[in-house]
mmCIF file of C-alpha atoms in Angstrom:
data_model
loop_
_atom_site.group_PDB
_atom_site.id
_atom_site.type_symbol
_atom_site.label_atom_id
_atom_site.label_comp_id
_atom_site.label_asym_id
_atom_site.label_seq_id
_atom_site.Cartn_x
_atom_site.Cartn_y
_atom_site.Cartn_z
ATOM 1 C CA MET B 399 0.000 0.000 0.000
ATOM 2 C CA THR B 400 1.190 3.477 -0.849
ATOM 3 C CA ILE B 401 0.098 6.746 0.731
ATOM 4 C CA LYS B 402 -1.278 9.079 -1.933
ATOM 5 C CA SER B 403 -0.099 12.617 -2.617
ATOM 6 C CA ASP B 404 -1.900 15.890 -3.221
ATOM 7 C CA ARG B 405 -1.671 15.340 -7.002
ATOM 8 C CA TRP B 406 -3.489 11.998 -6.770
ATOM 9 C CA ILE B 407 -6.107 13.313 -4.318
ATOM 10 C CA ARG B 408 -6.822 16.331 -6.554
ATOM 11 C CA SER B 409 -7.108 14.126 -9.634
ATOM 12 C CA MET B 410 -9.505 11.695 -7.906
ATOM 13 C CA ALA B 411 -11.606 14.570 -6.561
ATOM 14 C CA PHE B 412 -12.031 16.138 -9.997
ATOM 15 C CA GLU B 413 -12.207 13.011 -12.155
ATOM 16 C CA GLN B 414 -14.109 10.595 -9.878
ATOM 17 C CA LYS B 415 -15.793 12.946 -7.384
ATOM 18 C CA MET B 416 -13.995 11.234 -4.495
ATOM 19 C CA ILE B 417 -14.488 14.342 -2.287
ATOM 20 C CA GLU B 418 -17.346 16.842 -2.714
ATOM 21 C CA PRO B 419 -17.129 19.737 -2.158
ATOM 22 C CA PHE B 420 -13.374 19.724 -2.691
ATOM 23 C CA VAL B 421 -11.074 22.523 -1.487
ATOM 24 C CA GLU B 422 -8.005 22.435 -3.731
ATOM 25 C CA ARG B 423 -5.544 23.997 -1.280
ATOM 26 C CA ASN B 424 -5.068 24.126 2.461
ATOM 27 C CA VAL B 425 -7.026 27.111 3.793
ATOM 28 C CA GLY B 426 -7.055 28.935 7.079
ATOM 29 C CA LYS B 427 -3.576 29.333 8.472
ATOM 30 C CA GLY B 428 -3.912 31.889 11.284
ATOM 31 C CA GLU B 429 -7.611 32.550 10.666
ATOM 32 C CA PHE B 430 -9.361 29.159 10.785
ATOM 33 C CA VAL B 431 -8.521 25.652 11.874
ATOM 34 C CA SER B 432 -7.091 24.656 8.499
ATOM 35 C CA PHE B 433 -8.956 22.536 5.967
ATOM 36 C CA GLY B 434 -8.598 21.347 2.374
ATOM 37 C CA LEU B 435 -5.880 19.583 0.424
ATOM 38 C CA SER B 436 -2.524 19.006 2.112
ATOM 39 C CA SER B 437 0.659 17.265 0.949
ATOM 40 C CA TYR B 438 -0.469 13.704 1.710
ATOM 41 C CA GLY B 439 -4.038 14.043 2.899
ATOM 42 C CA TYR B 440 -7.203 16.057 3.018
ATOM 43 C CA ASP B 441 -8.308 18.052 6.074
ATOM 44 C CA LEU B 442 -12.064 17.615 6.236
ATOM 45 C CA ARG B 443 -14.432 20.134 7.798
ATOM 46 C CA VAL B 444 -17.019 19.526 10.478
ATOM 47 C CA SER B 445 -20.533 20.710 9.595
ATOM 48 C CA ASP B 446 -22.754 22.716 11.924
ATOM 49 C CA GLU B 447 -24.846 19.655 12.881
ATOM 50 C CA TYR B 448 -24.064 17.897 16.164
ATOM 51 C CA LYS B 449 -25.446 15.344 18.580
ATOM 52 C CA ILE B 450 -24.079 16.203 22.024
ATOM 53 C CA PHE B 451 -24.023 13.345 24.513
ATOM 54 C CA HIS B 452 -25.623 13.725 27.929
ATOM 55 C CA ASN B 453 -26.060 11.131 30.668
ATOM 56 C CA ALA B 454 -29.215 12.464 32.338
ATOM 57 C CA LEU B 455 -31.483 9.644 31.152
ATOM 58 C CA ASN B 456 -29.285 6.553 30.809
ATOM 59 C CA PRO B 457 -26.747 5.149 33.269
ATOM 60 C CA ILE B 458 -24.944 3.095 30.592
ATOM 61 C CA ILE B 459 -23.938 3.359 26.928
ATOM 62 C CA ASP B 460 -24.744 0.233 24.931
ATOM 63 C CA PRO B 461 -23.414 0.196 21.340
ATOM 64 C CA LYS B 462 -25.962 -2.520 20.499
ATOM 65 C CA ALA B 463 -28.897 -0.444 21.729
ATOM 66 C CA ILE B 464 -27.983 3.221 21.978
ATOM 67 C CA ASP B 465 -30.848 5.444 22.969
ATOM 68 C CA GLU B 466 -31.279 8.489 20.736
ATOM 69 C CA LYS B 467 -32.477 10.351 23.851
ATOM 70 C CA SER B 468 -28.853 10.196 25.103
ATOM 71 C CA PHE B 469 -28.062 12.992 22.643
ATOM 72 C CA ILE B 470 -29.141 16.590 22.269
ATOM 73 C CA ASP B 471 -29.423 17.715 18.645
ATOM 74 C CA TYR B 472 -27.650 21.010 18.107
ATOM 75 C CA LYS B 473 -26.964 23.209 15.084
ATOM 76 C CA GLY B 474 -24.662 26.221 15.237
ATOM 77 C CA GLU B 475 -21.414 27.921 14.250
ATOM 78 C CA VAL B 476 -19.728 26.740 17.463
ATOM 79 C CA CYS B 477 -20.403 23.582 19.476
ATOM 80 C CA ILE B 478 -19.509 23.377 23.154
ATOM 81 C CA ILE B 479 -18.745 19.824 24.283
ATOM 82 C CA PRO B 480 -19.156 19.315 28.049
ATOM 83 C CA PRO B 481 -16.150 18.268 30.155
ATOM 84 C CA ASN B 482 -15.186 14.576 29.879
ATOM 85 C CA SER B 483 -17.902 14.006 27.294
ATOM 86 C CA PHE B 484 -18.287 13.753 23.529
ATOM 87 C CA ALA B 485 -20.358 14.781 20.548
ATOM 88 C CA LEU B 486 -21.123 13.246 17.193
ATOM 89 C CA ALA B 487 -20.996 15.405 14.079
ATOM 90 C CA ARG B 488 -20.831 14.977 10.330
ATOM 91 C CA SER B 489 -18.370 16.103 7.720
ATOM 92 C CA VAL B 490 -19.105 18.904 5.263
ATOM 93 C CA GLU B 491 -17.548 16.744 2.545
ATOM 94 C CA TYR B 492 -19.127 13.679 0.939
ATOM 95 C CA PHE B 493 -16.639 10.872 0.191
ATOM 96 C CA ARG B 494 -16.596 8.122 -2.445
ATOM 97 C CA ILE B 495 -13.723 5.748 -1.667
ATOM 98 C CA PRO B 496 -12.387 3.715 -4.630
ATOM 99 C CA GLU B 497 -12.414 -0.072 -4.273
ATOM 100 C CA ASN B 498 -8.605 -0.298 -4.152
ATOM 101 C CA VAL B 499 -8.198 2.446 -1.513
ATOM 102 C CA LEU B 500 -8.404 2.478 2.273
ATOM 103 C CA ALA B 501 -8.702 5.923 3.841
ATOM 104 C CA ILE B 502 -7.902 6.607 7.484
ATOM 105 C CA CYS B 503 -9.219 9.613 9.380
ATOM 106 C CA VAL B 504 -6.866 10.970 12.070
ATOM 107 C CA GLY B 505 -7.169 13.932 14.415
ATOM 108 C CA LYS B 506 -5.617 17.344 13.814
ATOM 109 C CA SER B 507 -2.910 18.476 16.188
ATOM 110 C CA THR B 508 -4.574 21.864 16.800
ATOM 111 C CA TYR B 509 -7.432 20.137 18.616
ATOM 112 C CA ALA B 510 -5.325 17.302 20.078
ATOM 113 C CA ARG B 511 -3.084 19.865 21.821
ATOM 114 C CA CYS B 512 -6.222 21.063 23.636
ATOM 115 C CA GLY B 513 -7.295 17.575 24.736
ATOM 116 C CA ILE B 514 -9.922 17.280 22.002
ATOM 117 C CA ILE B 515 -9.647 13.949 20.224
ATOM 118 C CA THR B 516 -11.268 12.777 16.981
ATOM 119 C CA ASN B 517 -11.663 9.020 16.768
ATOM 120 C CA VAL B 518 -9.368 7.286 14.264
ATOM 121 C CA THR B 519 -11.754 5.816 11.700
ATOM 122 C CA PRO B 520 -11.142 3.818 8.508
ATOM 123 C CA PHE B 521 -13.149 4.527 5.356
ATOM 124 C CA GLU B 522 -13.291 1.099 3.771
ATOM 125 C CA PRO B 523 -12.842 0.401 0.052
ATOM 126 C CA GLY B 524 -16.108 1.169 -1.754
ATOM 127 C CA TRP B 525 -17.575 3.179 1.161
ATOM 128 C CA GLU B 526 -19.560 6.297 0.291
ATOM 129 C CA GLY B 527 -21.225 8.994 2.383
ATOM 130 C CA TYR B 528 -20.814 11.841 4.815
ATOM 131 C CA VAL B 529 -18.499 10.921 7.676
ATOM 132 C CA THR B 530 -19.989 10.612 11.155
ATOM 133 C CA LEU B 531 -17.311 12.046 13.436
ATOM 134 C CA GLU B 532 -16.835 11.352 17.128
ATOM 135 C CA ILE B 533 -15.247 14.244 19.021
ATOM 136 C CA SER B 534 -14.110 13.572 22.602
ATOM 137 C CA ASN B 535 -13.406 16.274 25.131
ATOM 138 C CA THR B 536 -10.890 14.639 27.482
ATOM 139 C CA THR B 537 -10.497 17.756 29.641
ATOM 140 C CA PRO B 538 -12.281 18.887 32.830
ATOM 141 C CA LEU B 539 -13.389 22.079 31.018
ATOM 142 C CA PRO B 540 -15.953 22.704 28.243
ATOM 143 C CA ALA B 541 -14.389 22.482 24.753
ATOM 144 C CA LYS B 542 -15.224 24.607 21.708
ATOM 145 C CA ILE B 543 -15.492 23.120 18.190
ATOM 146 C CA TYR B 544 -15.679 25.477 15.200
ATOM 147 C CA SER B 545 -18.202 24.512 12.524
ATOM 148 C CA HIS B 546 -17.171 24.664 8.847
ATOM 149 C CA GLU B 547 -13.489 24.477 9.821
ATOM 150 C CA GLY B 548 -10.963 21.641 9.812
ATOM 151 C CA LEU B 549 -11.400 18.851 12.355
ATOM 152 C CA CYS B 550 -9.372 15.886 11.134
ATOM 153 C CA GLN B 551 -7.225 14.677 8.258
ATOM 154 C CA VAL B 552 -7.976 11.844 5.846
ATOM 155 C CA LEU B 553 -5.033 9.805 4.541
ATOM 156 C CA PHE B 554 -5.468 7.688 1.415
ATOM 157 C CA LEU B 555 -3.683 4.352 1.010
ATOM 158 C CA GLU B 556 -3.869 2.698 -2.417
ATOM 159 C CA SER B 557 -3.413 -1.050 -2.758
ATOM 160 C CA ASP B 558 -1.795 -2.743 -5.737
ATOM 161 C CA GLU B 559 -4.921 -4.902 -6.036
ATOM 162 C CA THR B 560 -8.658 -4.528 -5.548
ATOM 163 C CA CYS B 561 -10.212 -6.296 -2.559
ATOM 164 C CA GLU B 562 -12.449 -9.324 -3.126
ATOM 165 C CA VAL B 563 -15.436 -7.804 -1.314
ATOM 166 C CA SER B 564 -15.757 -4.045 -0.894
ATOM 167 C CA TYR B 565 -17.890 -2.221 1.653
ATOM 168 C CA LYS B 566 -20.327 -1.442 -1.159
ATOM 169 C CA ASP B 567 -20.428 -5.114 -2.248
ATOM 170 C CA LYS B 568 -21.384 -6.273 1.238
ATOM 171 C CA SER B 569 -23.976 -3.486 1.612
ATOM 172 C CA GLY B 570 -22.242 -2.125 4.708
ATOM 173 C CA LYS B 571 -24.527 -0.703 7.385
ATOM 174 C CA TYR B 572 -23.063 2.811 7.115
ATOM 175 C CA GLN B 573 -23.096 2.969 3.299
ATOM 176 C CA ASN B 574 -24.533 6.204 1.826
ATOM 177 C CA GLN B 575 -25.107 7.827 5.230
ATOM 178 C CA ASN B 576 -26.404 11.364 4.867
ATOM 179 C CA GLY B 577 -26.567 12.668 8.412
ATOM 180 C CA ILE B 578 -25.096 11.857 11.784
ATOM 181 C CA THR B 579 -25.547 8.107 12.135
ATOM 182 C CA LEU B 580 -25.753 6.414 15.535
ATOM 183 C CA PRO B 581 -24.153 2.977 16.055
ATOM 184 C CA LYS B 582 -25.766 0.032 14.278
ATOM 185 C CA VAL B 583 -25.279 -3.677 14.837
#
């Protein structure tokens, strides 16, 4: 597997609509948390739609039976995540991952240096949709997330062969997700 460069990412975005909307250069140094194309990745943006976790109604989190009432829907230019808690959000960008590519989403250091962690998530070959992002506030203070700015970076790894069964082939449970998607079994 080879990590793919800005040239390849740009080409795939324009020719195969791998990322839409696509920002062709890295934007925001000094003004925003940066987003857009970088040397060997793409810094995706977080939308203004969030599901903020609260524990007022449920004493336990069960990934096999999560209760939608454990989240407060929120829309805004800034999201405040409570101390030692988390929120779900979605990407601004829609992704279409080729069947010979595995993409990995990693956190940005700007947020990590503040104790705000984005879960490392693979985008499997053939997966398509908006990314549901998990943002953890590991600090004892409220944490601010800026909508429409960079949140994490996607790295693209291309294989020398296509997988036998892609995410699309197996009709993966998160295929074509449009909004923030809670866990499914």
